[in-house]
Amino acid sequence: MLRPRSTATREKVNLDGVWRFALDGAAGPEPWSGPLATRLEAAVPASYNDLFTDPAIRDHVGRVWYQRTVRVPRGWTNERVLLRVDAATHEGRVYVDGALVAEHVGGYTPFEADVTDHVRAGEEFRLTIGVNNELTNVTIPPGTITVSRSGRREQQYKHDFYNYAGLSRSVWLHCVPAVHVTDVTITTGLDGTTGTVGYAVETNAPAPVRVRALDADGAEVAAAHGTDGVLRIDGATPWRPGAAYLYDLVVEVLDEDGDEDGDGVLDVYREPFGVRTVEVRGTEFLINGEPFYFTGFGKHEDTPVRGKGHDDAYLVHDFQLLEWIGANSFRTSHYPYAEEVLEFADRHGIVVVDETAAVGLNLAVQGGLTGRPHDPTWAPETFGDATRDAHARHLRELIARDKNHPSVVMWCLANEASTAEEGAREYFEPLVGLTRGLDPSRPITFTAWLGATGGNDLVADLFDVVTVNRYYGWYIANGDLETAERYLEDDLRAWIEKFGKPVMMGEYGADTLPGLHSVWDVPWTEEYQRDYFEMNHRVFDRFDAFVGEHVWNFADFATSNGIHRVDGNKKGVFTRDRRPKSAAHALRARWRDLNGRR
C-alpha cells in the first residue's frame, strides 16, 4: 500500500488531533450512527490507556470509539477520495456518516478505504473509528480473554510488553486522480559502479507509464517507459550504513498520447530509494558486498503517557542517542514500527531488522517457568492453521508496506516461538516460502528463545541468519557471570557448528535500577549490567561467524502487571525518559571502537 504523498496530482490532509472518545457500551448500541454521547476526548496519535485516570479505561477489554468531523477540501471535486488509518491496535472499523467503509485486523499495519461515493468536496462528514484491543489464539500477537470472579473481562497475553491500544499512528484523508498509481516495487543492485534499479508499477487502469530516477539534487539520472523494467545509474552513490544516499523514483501515469512534455500527465508519485545490495555468504552478512556487524538494540514504541503513540520528538531524540552510543542498527521488536521511523532510518543510514507482530507463539515457556506440563504450542486449539493464516496476512502487509526501504535489510518472521517443539517446522516452512516469494532480495531470520538450542531447534536451517536471545547471567546463572560465560560460549558454538550460518544476538540484557550501586556482583545494580555486557562481549569476540549484537533493550518500557515487574521492564540501557545508565557509556566505548575497526 502506497504511503500518501503530496505531489502535483495528489494532496493529503492530516487528521491528527483531539477526537471524541468513548468505551464501547457507554455511547449507545450504534455509536457510529450519530454524534458520540461522551465528554471524553483522546489524542490521536496515542494509545488511550495512559491518557485517563479512570482505571476502567486503562483496563478496558474490547472496543473503544473515536469520532471527529472532517471537511473535504473543495478542490477535490473530480478526485478519488481515500481515508487511511496508519494503525488501529488491534482491529479497526471505519464509518463515514454511519456507513461502514473499512475493516482491518492487525494492529501495526495501515489500511484504507475509497470514500469517494460517501463524501462531497467542500462539505463535512462524521468520521467514526472503532478500535478493538482483544487478542485471541488466532490473532497476531496471540492472547486469551478470561472473566474474573468479579465479572470483569481480563486480557491475558504471552508477551512482556503492555498491550497498549487505540489509534497510535496518524489518520489521513488524501486524494488521487481517477487513473492513478496503486503500487511501486523497487529492487536495486550494483554492477561495478553502476546502480541497477528494477521497478514494477501497478495502476488502477491500463495507461502508459514513465519512470525517472532523480539524484539527491533533483537531476535526472535515468528514465524509461513501461510498467516494469530496469534503470541503470552510472556512477551511482550507494546507500551505506552511516552514510545514507537517497534517490527518488518519479512515476508518471500518462494519457493515451503518452505526452513527453509533461502535458497529459494523469498522476505523479515519488518513491525514495537507495541503491544497495544485501547478501548472506557463508557466515558473513554483507551490505554492498562488504561484511556488516550489527551493533544496536531491540527497541519498543513506548513512551510515557503516549504509550505506543508515534511522537516525532522522541523519534529524533532516540536516533540521536543511537548515534551517540555507536549503534548502527535496531530490530523493530516486536511489531512493525511507524513508517516515519523507517523513513528516518533511510535518511540517516541506520540499518533495520523488520519484524512481524508474531510474539508469544510459545506455550513451552510457561512449562519452563512453572515446571508443569504445558499445552502443545502447535495445535488447532492453540496455534494452528488459522493462526498461521493470520501470520501470513501480517507478513504480506509488512512486506507490501516496507519493501522499498533501503534501511530494511532483513525480515524477522517471529520472536521466541517454540521452534524446538513438534509441529514447529510444519508451521514455519510455508511462511518461509511465502516470505521468499514476496521478497527474494532480503535475508530472513527469527529469534530463538532459550529453550531452542543448536541441538534441538527444528527450523533454523530454513533461515539465512540465526538470531538467538540469551540471558545467561540473568534468568540462568543469575549473579554468577563466570558460569554464565561458559554456558553462553557452549550455546553459541553449538549453533555455529550445527548450521554454518551467520549468528547474531537478538537479545541479551539484565534488569537494572538506575542509581543502584554496589562494589560486589549484585544483580539489578548498574555495575552488574555493565559487567554482564562485558562478559557477553568477551564471548562474542571469540567467534568469526558472529555477526552482531542487539542489546535488550534500548530503553525501559511498560509491561503487564506481574510480581516480577515493578514499573515495567528495566533492561533498558536508557531509562524510559531516555537517561543513560552506566552501561550506556561502556557500550558507547565498545561500539565506537568496533565500528571504527570494521
Coordinates of C-alpha atoms in Angstrom, one line a residue:
M1 CA 0.0 0.0 0.0
L2 CA 1.5 3.3 -1.1
R3 CA 2.1 5.9 1.6
P4 CA 0.1 9.1 1.0
R5 CA 2.3 11.8 -0.5
S6 CA 1.7 15.3 -1.8
T7 CA 2.6 15.6 -5.5
A8 CA 1.5 17.7 -8.5
T9 CA -1.6 15.4 -8.7
R10 CA -2.1 14.3 -5.1
E11 CA -3.0 16.1 -1.9
K12 CA -3.3 14.9 1.7
V13 CA -4.9 16.2 4.9
N14 CA -3.6 15.0 8.3
L15 CA -6.5 14.3 10.7
D16 CA -4.4 14.1 13.9
G17 CA -5.5 16.0 17.0
V18 CA -8.1 15.6 19.7
W19 CA -11.0 13.3 18.9
R20 CA -14.2 12.5 20.9
F21 CA -13.7 9.2 22.7
A22 CA -15.9 6.6 24.4
L23 CA -15.8 3.0 25.6
D24 CA -18.0 0.5 23.9
G25 CA -21.3 0.4 25.6
A26 CA -21.0 3.9 27.0
A27 CA -22.2 5.7 23.8
G28 CA -25.2 3.7 22.8
P29 CA -25.7 0.5 20.8
E30 CA -24.6 2.0 17.5
P31 CA -22.0 4.7 18.3
W32 CA -21.3 5.3 14.6
S33 CA -24.9 6.3 13.8
G34 CA -24.7 9.8 15.3
P35 CA -22.5 12.1 17.5
L36 CA -20.8 10.2 20.3
A37 CA -22.6 10.8 23.6
T38 CA -19.4 11.5 25.6
R39 CA -17.5 14.2 27.4
L40 CA -14.2 12.4 26.9
E41 CA -11.6 13.3 24.3
A42 CA -8.5 11.5 23.3
A43 CA -5.3 12.4 21.4
V44 CA -4.5 10.9 18.1
P45 CA -1.9 9.5 17.6
A46 CA -1.6 8.0 21.1
S47 CA -2.5 4.8 22.9
Y48 CA -5.6 5.7 25.0
N49 CA -4.6 3.6 28.1
D50 CA -2.5 6.2 29.9
L51 CA -4.3 9.3 28.9
F52 CA -7.1 9.0 31.5
T53 CA -7.1 8.5 35.3
D54 CA -10.1 6.1 35.2
P55 CA -8.8 2.5 35.7
A56 CA -11.9 1.3 33.8
I57 CA -10.5 2.9 30.6
R58 CA -6.9 1.7 31.2
D59 CA -8.1 -1.9 31.9
H60 CA -10.9 -2.0 29.3
V61 CA -11.0 -5.1 27.2
G62 CA -13.0 -4.7 24.0
R63 CA -13.8 -1.9 21.6
V64 CA -13.4 1.9 22.0
W65 CA -14.7 4.6 19.7
Y66 CA -13.1 7.7 18.3
Q67 CA -15.0 10.4 16.4
R68 CA -14.5 13.7 14.7
T69 CA -15.9 15.8 11.8
V70 CA -13.8 16.2 8.7
R71 CA -14.1 18.7 5.9
V72 CA -13.2 17.6 2.4
P73 CA -11.2 20.3 0.5
R74 CA -13.4 21.9 -2.1
G75 CA -10.8 21.4 -4.8
W76 CA -11.2 17.6 -4.7
T77 CA -14.4 17.6 -6.8
N78 CA -13.1 15.3 -9.6
E79 CA -10.7 13.3 -7.4
R80 CA -10.9 9.9 -5.8
V81 CA -11.0 10.5 -2.0
L82 CA -9.3 7.9 0.3
L83 CA -9.3 7.6 4.0
R84 CA -6.2 5.9 5.5
V85 CA -5.6 4.7 9.1
D86 CA -1.8 4.1 9.7
A87 CA -2.6 1.7 12.6
A88 CA -5.5 0.6 14.8
T89 CA -4.4 -1.7 17.6
H90 CA -5.5 -4.5 17.1
E91 CA -8.6 -4.3 14.9
G92 CA -10.3 -1.3 13.3
R93 CA -13.7 -0.4 11.8
V94 CA -14.2 2.9 10.0
Y95 CA -17.6 4.6 9.5
V96 CA -18.4 7.6 7.3
D97 CA -21.7 9.2 8.4
G98 CA -22.9 5.8 9.6
A99 CA -21.7 3.7 6.7
L100 CA -19.1 1.1 7.3
V101 CA -16.3 1.7 4.8
A102 CA -13.4 -0.4 6.1
E103 CA -12.5 -3.2 8.4
H104 CA -9.0 -4.5 9.3
V105 CA -7.4 -6.9 11.7
G106 CA -3.8 -6.3 12.7
G107 CA -2.6 -3.5 14.9
Y108 CA 0.6 -2.3 13.2
T109 CA 0.0 -2.0 9.5
P110 CA -2.1 0.5 7.6
F111 CA -5.5 0.1 5.8
E112 CA -7.6 2.5 3.8
A113 CA -10.9 2.9 2.1
D114 CA -12.1 4.7 -1.0
V115 CA -14.8 7.0 0.4
T116 CA -15.5 9.0 -2.8
D117 CA -19.1 7.9 -3.0
H118 CA -19.7 8.8 0.7
V119 CA -18.4 12.4 0.8
R120 CA -18.6 15.7 -1.2
A121 CA -15.8 18.1 -1.9
G122 CA -16.2 21.2 0.3
E123 CA -18.6 19.5 2.8
E124 CA -18.2 17.9 6.2
F125 CA -18.7 14.3 7.2
R126 CA -18.7 12.5 10.5
L127 CA -15.8 10.0 10.9
T128 CA -16.1 7.3 13.5
I129 CA -13.4 4.6 14.1
G130 CA -13.9 1.7 16.4
V131 CA -10.7 0.0 17.8
N132 CA -10.7 -3.4 19.4
N133 CA -7.8 -4.4 21.7
E134 CA -8.8 -8.1 22.1
L135 CA -6.2 -10.8 21.4
T136 CA -7.1 -14.5 20.9
N137 CA -5.3 -17.6 19.7
V138 CA -5.9 -16.6 16.1
T139 CA -4.6 -13.1 16.3
I140 CA -1.0 -11.9 15.9
P141 CA 0.1 -11.4 18.6
P142 CA -2.0 -14.0 20.4
G143 CA -3.7 -13.9 23.7
T144 CA -6.7 -15.2 25.7
I145 CA -9.6 -13.4 27.4
T146 CA -10.9 -14.6 30.8
V147 CA -13.6 -13.4 33.2
S148 CA -12.6 -12.8 36.8
R149 CA -14.8 -13.8 39.8
S150 CA -16.0 -10.2 39.9
G151 CA -17.2 -10.5 36.3
R152 CA -14.6 -8.3 34.8
R153 CA -13.2 -9.3 31.4
E154 CA -9.4 -9.6 31.5
Q155 CA -6.9 -9.9 28.7
Q156 CA -4.1 -12.4 29.1
Y157 CA -1.2 -12.3 26.6
K158 CA 2.1 -14.1 26.1
H159 CA 4.4 -11.1 25.5
D160 CA 6.3 -9.0 28.0
F161 CA 5.1 -5.5 27.0
Y162 CA 2.0 -3.6 27.8
N163 CA -1.0 -4.2 25.5
Y164 CA -1.3 -0.5 24.5
A165 CA -4.2 0.1 22.1
G166 CA -6.0 2.8 20.2
L167 CA -5.1 5.0 17.2
S168 CA -1.4 5.0 17.8
R169 CA -0.5 6.5 14.4
S170 CA -1.8 9.1 12.1
V171 CA -5.1 9.1 10.2
W172 CA -5.2 10.7 6.7
L173 CA -7.6 12.0 4.1
H174 CA -6.0 12.0 0.7
C175 CA -7.0 12.2 -2.9
V176 CA -5.7 10.6 -6.1
P177 CA -6.7 11.1 -9.8
A178 CA -9.3 8.8 -11.4
V179 CA -6.4 6.9 -13.1
H180 CA -3.5 6.5 -10.7
V181 CA -0.6 4.5 -9.4
T182 CA -1.6 1.9 -6.9
D183 CA 1.8 0.2 -6.1
V184 CA 5.5 0.6 -6.8
T185 CA 8.2 -2.1 -6.2
I186 CA 11.9 -1.2 -6.3
T187 CA 14.8 -3.6 -6.2
T188 CA 18.4 -2.4 -6.5
G189 CA 21.8 -3.9 -7.3
L190 CA 25.3 -2.8 -8.1
D191 CA 27.2 -3.7 -11.3
G192 CA 30.6 -2.3 -10.6
T193 CA 29.9 1.5 -10.1
T194 CA 26.6 1.3 -11.9
G195 CA 23.4 1.1 -9.9
T196 CA 20.7 -1.1 -11.3
V197 CA 17.1 -0.2 -10.3
G198 CA 14.4 -2.8 -11.0
Y199 CA 10.9 -1.3 -10.9
A200 CA 7.4 -2.6 -11.2
V201 CA 4.4 -0.2 -11.3
E202 CA 0.8 -1.1 -10.9
T203 CA -2.1 1.2 -11.8
N204 CA -5.8 1.0 -11.3
A205 CA -6.5 1.1 -15.1
P206 CA -4.3 0.5 -18.2
A207 CA -2.3 3.6 -19.1
P208 CA 1.2 4.5 -20.3
V209 CA 3.8 4.9 -17.6
R210 CA 7.0 6.8 -17.5
V211 CA 9.6 6.5 -14.7
R212 CA 12.5 8.8 -13.9
A213 CA 15.3 8.4 -11.3
L214 CA 16.4 11.7 -9.7
D215 CA 19.5 12.1 -7.6
A216 CA 19.7 13.9 -4.3
D217 CA 20.0 17.3 -6.2
G218 CA 16.9 16.6 -8.3
A219 CA 18.8 15.9 -11.5
E220 CA 17.5 13.1 -13.7
V221 CA 20.0 10.2 -13.9
A222 CA 17.9 7.6 -15.7
A223 CA 14.5 7.2 -17.4
A224 CA 12.3 4.6 -19.1
H225 CA 8.8 3.9 -20.2
G226 CA 6.7 0.9 -19.2
T227 CA 5.2 -0.6 -16.1
D228 CA 8.4 -2.7 -15.4
G229 CA 12.0 -2.7 -16.3
V230 CA 15.5 -1.9 -15.1
L231 CA 17.1 1.6 -14.9
R232 CA 20.9 1.9 -14.9
I233 CA 22.5 4.8 -12.9
D234 CA 26.1 5.3 -14.0
G235 CA 28.4 6.2 -11.1
A236 CA 25.7 5.6 -8.6
T237 CA 26.2 6.6 -5.0
P238 CA 25.3 3.6 -2.8
W239 CA 23.2 3.8 0.3
R240 CA 25.5 2.7 3.1
P241 CA 25.1 2.2 6.9
G242 CA 26.0 5.5 8.4
A243 CA 26.2 7.2 5.0
A244 CA 22.7 7.3 3.6
Y245 CA 22.2 8.5 0.0
L246 CA 18.7 8.5 -1.4
Y247 CA 17.3 8.8 -5.0
D248 CA 13.7 9.5 -6.0
L249 CA 11.8 7.3 -8.4
V250 CA 9.2 9.6 -10.1
V251 CA 6.4 7.5 -11.6
E252 CA 4.1 9.3 -14.0
V253 CA 0.9 7.9 -15.5
L254 CA 0.3 9.5 -18.9
D255 CA -2.8 9.9 -21.0
E256 CA -3.1 7.8 -24.1
D257 CA -0.9 10.1 -26.2
G258 CA 2.0 9.5 -23.7
D259 CA 2.9 13.2 -23.8
E260 CA 6.7 13.7 -23.5
D261 CA 6.5 17.3 -22.5
G262 CA 4.6 17.0 -19.2
D263 CA 1.2 17.8 -20.6
G264 CA -1.2 14.9 -20.3
V265 CA 0.3 13.6 -17.0
L266 CA -2.6 12.0 -15.2
D267 CA -0.8 11.1 -11.9
V268 CA 2.6 11.6 -10.3
Y269 CA 4.0 9.5 -7.4
R270 CA 7.5 9.8 -5.9
E271 CA 9.1 7.0 -4.0
P272 CA 12.5 7.5 -2.3
F273 CA 15.0 4.6 -2.7
G274 CA 18.6 3.7 -2.0
V275 CA 20.9 1.7 -4.2
R276 CA 22.4 -1.1 -2.1
T277 CA 22.7 -4.9 -2.0
V278 CA 22.2 -7.3 0.9
E279 CA 23.5 -10.8 0.9
V280 CA 24.4 -13.7 3.2
R281 CA 27.5 -15.5 2.0
G282 CA 28.8 -18.4 4.2
T283 CA 28.9 -17.0 7.7
E284 CA 29.1 -13.3 6.6
F285 CA 26.3 -10.7 6.4
L286 CA 27.1 -8.4 3.5
I287 CA 25.8 -4.9 2.6
N288 CA 27.1 -3.7 -0.8
G289 CA 29.5 -6.7 -0.7
E290 CA 31.2 -5.7 2.5
P291 CA 30.9 -7.5 5.8
F292 CA 28.5 -5.8 8.2
Y293 CA 28.4 -6.3 12.0
F294 CA 25.2 -5.2 13.8
T295 CA 25.5 -3.0 16.8
G296 CA 22.3 -1.8 18.4
F297 CA 19.2 -2.7 20.2
G298 CA 15.8 -4.3 20.3
K299 CA 13.6 -1.3 20.8
H300 CA 9.9 -0.6 21.6
E301 CA 7.5 2.0 20.6
D302 CA 6.9 3.0 24.2
T303 CA 7.0 6.4 25.9
P304 CA 5.3 7.9 29.0
V305 CA 1.6 9.0 28.5
R306 CA 1.6 8.3 24.8
G307 CA 2.2 4.5 25.1
K308 CA 2.8 3.3 21.6
G309 CA 1.7 6.6 20.1
H310 CA 4.1 7.8 17.5
D311 CA 5.9 11.0 18.5
D312 CA 8.3 12.9 16.2
A313 CA 10.2 14.4 19.1
Y314 CA 11.0 11.0 20.6
L315 CA 11.9 9.8 17.1
V316 CA 14.5 12.5 16.6
H317 CA 15.9 12.1 20.1
D318 CA 16.1 8.3 20.0
F319 CA 18.1 8.4 16.8
Q320 CA 20.4 11.0 18.3
L321 CA 21.0 8.5 21.2
L322 CA 21.6 5.7 18.7
E323 CA 24.3 7.9 17.0
W324 CA 25.8 8.9 20.4
I325 CA 26.2 5.3 21.6
G326 CA 27.6 4.0 18.3
A327 CA 24.6 1.9 17.3
N328 CA 24.3 1.2 13.6
S329 CA 21.0 -0.8 13.7
F330 CA 17.9 -1.9 15.6
R331 CA 15.2 -4.6 15.4
T332 CA 11.6 -3.5 15.3
S333 CA 10.7 -5.7 18.3
H334 CA 8.1 -7.0 18.3
Y335 CA 5.9 -5.5 15.6
P336 CA 6.3 -3.2 12.6
Y337 CA 7.1 0.3 13.7
A338 CA 5.5 3.5 12.3
E339 CA 6.6 4.3 8.7
E340 CA 8.0 7.6 9.9
V341 CA 10.6 5.6 11.8
L342 CA 11.8 3.7 8.7
E343 CA 11.8 6.8 6.6
F344 CA 14.1 8.4 9.2
A345 CA 16.3 5.4 9.2
D346 CA 16.5 5.6 5.4
R347 CA 17.7 9.2 5.6
H348 CA 20.2 8.6 8.4
G349 CA 21.8 5.3 7.4
I350 CA 20.5 3.2 10.3
V351 CA 20.0 -0.5 9.5
V352 CA 16.7 -2.1 10.4
V353 CA 15.7 -5.7 11.0
D354 CA 12.0 -5.5 10.4
E355 CA 9.8 -7.9 12.5
T356 CA 6.2 -9.0 12.4
A357 CA 3.9 -8.9 15.4
A358 CA 4.3 -12.7 15.9
V359 CA 5.5 -12.7 19.5
G360 CA 4.1 -15.1 22.1
L361 CA 3.8 -18.2 19.9
N362 CA 5.3 -20.3 22.7
L363 CA 3.4 -22.3 25.3
A364 CA 6.6 -24.2 26.2
V365 CA 7.9 -21.1 28.0
Q366 CA 5.1 -21.5 30.5
G367 CA 6.2 -25.0 31.3
G368 CA 9.8 -23.8 31.8
L369 CA 8.7 -21.1 34.2
T370 CA 6.3 -23.3 36.2
G371 CA 7.9 -26.7 35.9
R372 CA 4.5 -28.2 34.9
P373 CA 3.5 -29.8 31.6
H374 CA 2.2 -27.3 29.0
D375 CA -0.4 -27.4 26.3
P376 CA 1.1 -28.1 22.8
T377 CA 2.0 -24.9 21.1
W378 CA 1.3 -26.1 17.5
A379 CA -2.2 -27.5 17.6
P380 CA -5.6 -26.4 16.2
E381 CA -6.9 -25.4 19.6
T382 CA -3.8 -23.3 20.3
F383 CA -1.8 -22.1 17.3
G384 CA -2.9 -24.0 14.2
D385 CA -3.8 -23.3 10.6
A386 CA -6.0 -20.2 11.5
T387 CA -3.1 -18.7 13.4
R388 CA -0.7 -19.3 10.6
D389 CA -3.1 -17.8 8.1
A390 CA -3.2 -14.6 10.3
H391 CA 0.6 -14.7 10.5
A392 CA 0.8 -15.0 6.7
R393 CA -1.5 -12.0 6.3
H394 CA 0.7 -9.9 8.6
L395 CA 3.8 -10.9 6.5
R396 CA 2.1 -9.9 3.3
E397 CA 1.1 -6.5 4.7
L398 CA 4.5 -5.9 6.3
I399 CA 6.4 -6.6 3.1
A400 CA 4.0 -4.7 1.0
R401 CA 4.4 -1.6 3.2
D402 CA 8.2 -1.7 3.8
K403 CA 9.7 -3.4 0.7
N404 CA 11.2 -0.2 -0.7
H405 CA 13.1 1.0 2.4
P406 CA 16.9 0.6 1.9
S407 CA 17.3 0.6 5.7
V408 CA 15.4 -2.7 5.9
V409 CA 18.0 -5.4 5.3
M410 CA 16.3 -8.4 6.8
W411 CA 12.8 -9.7 7.7
C412 CA 12.3 -11.3 11.1
L413 CA 9.3 -13.7 11.0
A414 CA 8.8 -14.2 14.7
N415 CA 10.2 -13.6 18.2
E416 CA 10.9 -16.6 20.5
A417 CA 8.4 -19.0 19.0
S418 CA 8.6 -22.6 20.3
T419 CA 10.8 -23.8 17.5
A420 CA 12.1 -26.9 19.3
E421 CA 8.6 -28.3 19.7
E422 CA 6.9 -30.8 17.4
G423 CA 4.9 -29.0 14.8
A424 CA 7.2 -26.0 14.5
R425 CA 8.5 -26.9 11.1
E426 CA 5.1 -27.6 9.7
Y427 CA 4.0 -24.1 11.0
F428 CA 7.0 -22.1 9.7
E429 CA 8.0 -23.8 6.4
P430 CA 5.1 -22.3 4.5
L431 CA 5.7 -18.9 6.0
V432 CA 9.4 -19.0 5.0
G433 CA 8.3 -19.9 1.4
L434 CA 5.8 -17.1 1.4
T435 CA 8.3 -14.6 2.5
R436 CA 10.9 -15.6 0.0
G437 CA 8.3 -15.4 -2.8
L438 CA 7.2 -12.0 -1.8
D439 CA 10.8 -10.6 -1.4
P440 CA 13.7 -12.8 -2.7
S441 CA 16.1 -9.8 -2.3
R442 CA 16.4 -9.8 1.5
P443 CA 17.6 -12.5 4.0
I444 CA 15.2 -13.8 6.7
T445 CA 15.6 -14.7 10.3
F446 CA 13.7 -15.5 13.5
T447 CA 14.8 -15.1 17.1
A448 CA 15.3 -18.3 19.1
W449 CA 14.3 -18.5 22.7
L450 CA 16.4 -20.1 25.5
G451 CA 14.7 -23.4 25.1
A452 CA 15.7 -23.8 21.5
T453 CA 19.3 -24.7 21.0
G454 CA 21.6 -25.8 18.2
G455 CA 20.9 -29.3 19.2
N456 CA 17.1 -29.3 19.2
D457 CA 15.8 -26.5 17.1
L458 CA 13.7 -27.7 14.2
V459 CA 13.6 -24.7 11.8
A460 CA 16.9 -22.7 11.8
D461 CA 18.1 -24.4 8.6
L462 CA 15.2 -22.7 6.7
F463 CA 16.5 -19.3 7.5
D464 CA 19.6 -17.3 6.4
V465 CA 20.7 -15.9 9.8
V466 CA 20.4 -17.5 13.2
T467 CA 19.3 -14.9 15.8
V468 CA 19.4 -16.0 19.4
N469 CA 18.0 -14.4 22.5
R470 CA 20.1 -15.3 25.5
Y471 CA 20.1 -14.2 29.2
Y472 CA 22.9 -16.2 30.8
G473 CA 23.8 -14.3 33.9
W474 CA 20.2 -13.1 34.4
Y475 CA 17.5 -15.7 34.1
I476 CA 20.1 -18.5 34.2
A477 CA 23.2 -18.3 36.5
N478 CA 21.9 -15.0 37.9
G479 CA 24.7 -13.3 39.8
D480 CA 27.3 -15.8 38.5
L481 CA 28.9 -14.3 35.4
E482 CA 31.7 -16.9 35.4
T483 CA 29.3 -19.8 35.0
A484 CA 27.2 -17.7 32.6
E485 CA 30.2 -17.1 30.3
R486 CA 30.7 -20.9 29.9
Y487 CA 27.0 -21.5 29.2
L488 CA 27.0 -18.8 26.5
E489 CA 30.1 -19.9 24.8
D490 CA 28.9 -23.5 24.6
D491 CA 25.5 -22.4 23.4
L492 CA 26.8 -20.2 20.5
R493 CA 29.3 -22.8 19.4
A494 CA 26.5 -25.3 19.0
W495 CA 24.5 -23.0 16.7
I496 CA 27.6 -22.2 14.6
E497 CA 28.8 -25.7 14.2
K498 CA 25.4 -27.2 13.5
F499 CA 24.2 -24.7 10.9
G500 CA 27.2 -22.9 9.4
K501 CA 25.3 -19.7 9.1
P502 CA 25.9 -16.2 10.5
V503 CA 24.8 -16.0 14.1
M504 CA 23.9 -12.8 16.0
M505 CA 22.5 -11.9 19.4
G506 CA 18.9 -10.6 19.1
E507 CA 18.5 -10.0 22.8
Y508 CA 20.8 -10.0 25.9
G509 CA 20.3 -7.9 28.9
A510 CA 19.9 -7.5 32.7
D511 CA 17.3 -5.5 34.6
T512 CA 18.9 -2.5 36.2
L513 CA 17.6 0.1 38.6
P514 CA 19.2 3.5 37.8
G515 CA 21.1 4.7 40.8
L516 CA 21.5 1.4 42.5
H517 CA 25.2 0.7 43.0
S518 CA 27.4 -1.9 44.7
V519 CA 31.1 -2.9 44.9
W520 CA 30.0 -6.6 44.6
D521 CA 28.4 -8.5 41.7
V522 CA 24.8 -7.7 42.8
P523 CA 22.1 -8.1 40.2
W524 CA 19.9 -5.0 39.5
T525 CA 22.9 -2.7 40.1
E526 CA 24.3 -0.5 37.3
E527 CA 27.7 -2.2 37.8
Y528 CA 26.2 -5.6 37.3
Q529 CA 24.6 -4.6 34.0
R530 CA 27.9 -3.2 32.8
D531 CA 29.8 -6.4 33.8
Y532 CA 27.1 -8.6 32.3
F533 CA 27.6 -6.9 28.9
E534 CA 31.3 -7.2 29.2
M535 CA 31.0 -10.9 29.8
N536 CA 28.8 -11.4 26.7
H537 CA 31.2 -9.3 24.6
R538 CA 34.1 -11.5 25.5
V539 CA 32.2 -14.5 24.2
F540 CA 31.0 -12.8 21.0
D541 CA 34.6 -11.8 20.1
R542 CA 35.7 -15.5 20.1
F543 CA 33.6 -16.4 17.0
D544 CA 34.3 -15.3 13.5
A545 CA 30.7 -16.4 12.4
F546 CA 29.2 -14.0 15.0
V547 CA 27.8 -11.0 13.1
G548 CA 26.0 -8.7 15.5
E549 CA 24.8 -7.8 19.0
H550 CA 21.4 -6.2 19.8
V551 CA 21.0 -5.4 23.4
W552 CA 17.7 -5.8 25.1
N553 CA 16.6 -3.1 25.5
F554 CA 17.2 0.4 24.2
A555 CA 15.0 1.9 27.0
D556 CA 12.9 0.7 29.9
F557 CA 9.4 0.0 28.9
A558 CA 5.9 -0.7 30.2
T559 CA 4.8 -4.2 30.8
S560 CA 1.7 -6.0 32.0
N561 CA 1.2 -6.4 35.7
G562 CA 3.3 -9.0 37.4
I563 CA 5.2 -9.7 40.6
H564 CA 8.5 -9.9 38.6
R565 CA 7.9 -6.5 37.0
V566 CA 8.0 -3.3 39.1
D567 CA 7.0 -0.3 36.9
G568 CA 7.9 -2.3 33.8
N569 CA 10.9 -3.9 32.3
K570 CA 14.1 -2.3 33.5
K571 CA 16.6 -3.9 31.0
G572 CA 16.9 -0.6 29.2
V573 CA 20.3 0.9 28.7
F574 CA 18.4 4.2 28.9
T575 CA 15.6 4.9 31.3
R576 CA 12.1 5.2 29.9
D577 CA 12.6 9.0 29.8
R578 CA 15.9 8.4 27.9
R579 CA 18.6 9.0 30.6
P580 CA 21.7 6.8 30.3
K581 CA 22.6 4.2 32.8
S582 CA 26.3 3.4 33.4
A583 CA 26.2 0.6 30.8
A584 CA 25.4 3.1 28.1
H585 CA 28.8 4.6 28.4
A586 CA 30.5 1.2 28.3
L587 CA 28.6 0.3 25.2
R588 CA 29.5 3.6 23.6
A589 CA 33.2 2.8 24.1
R590 CA 32.9 -0.7 22.6
W591 CA 30.6 0.1 19.7
R592 CA 32.5 3.2 18.6
D593 CA 35.7 1.2 18.6
L594 CA 34.1 -1.7 16.8
N595 CA 32.6 0.5 14.1
G596 CA 35.9 2.3 13.7
R597 CA 37.8 -1.0 13.1
R598 CA 35.3 -2.6 10.7

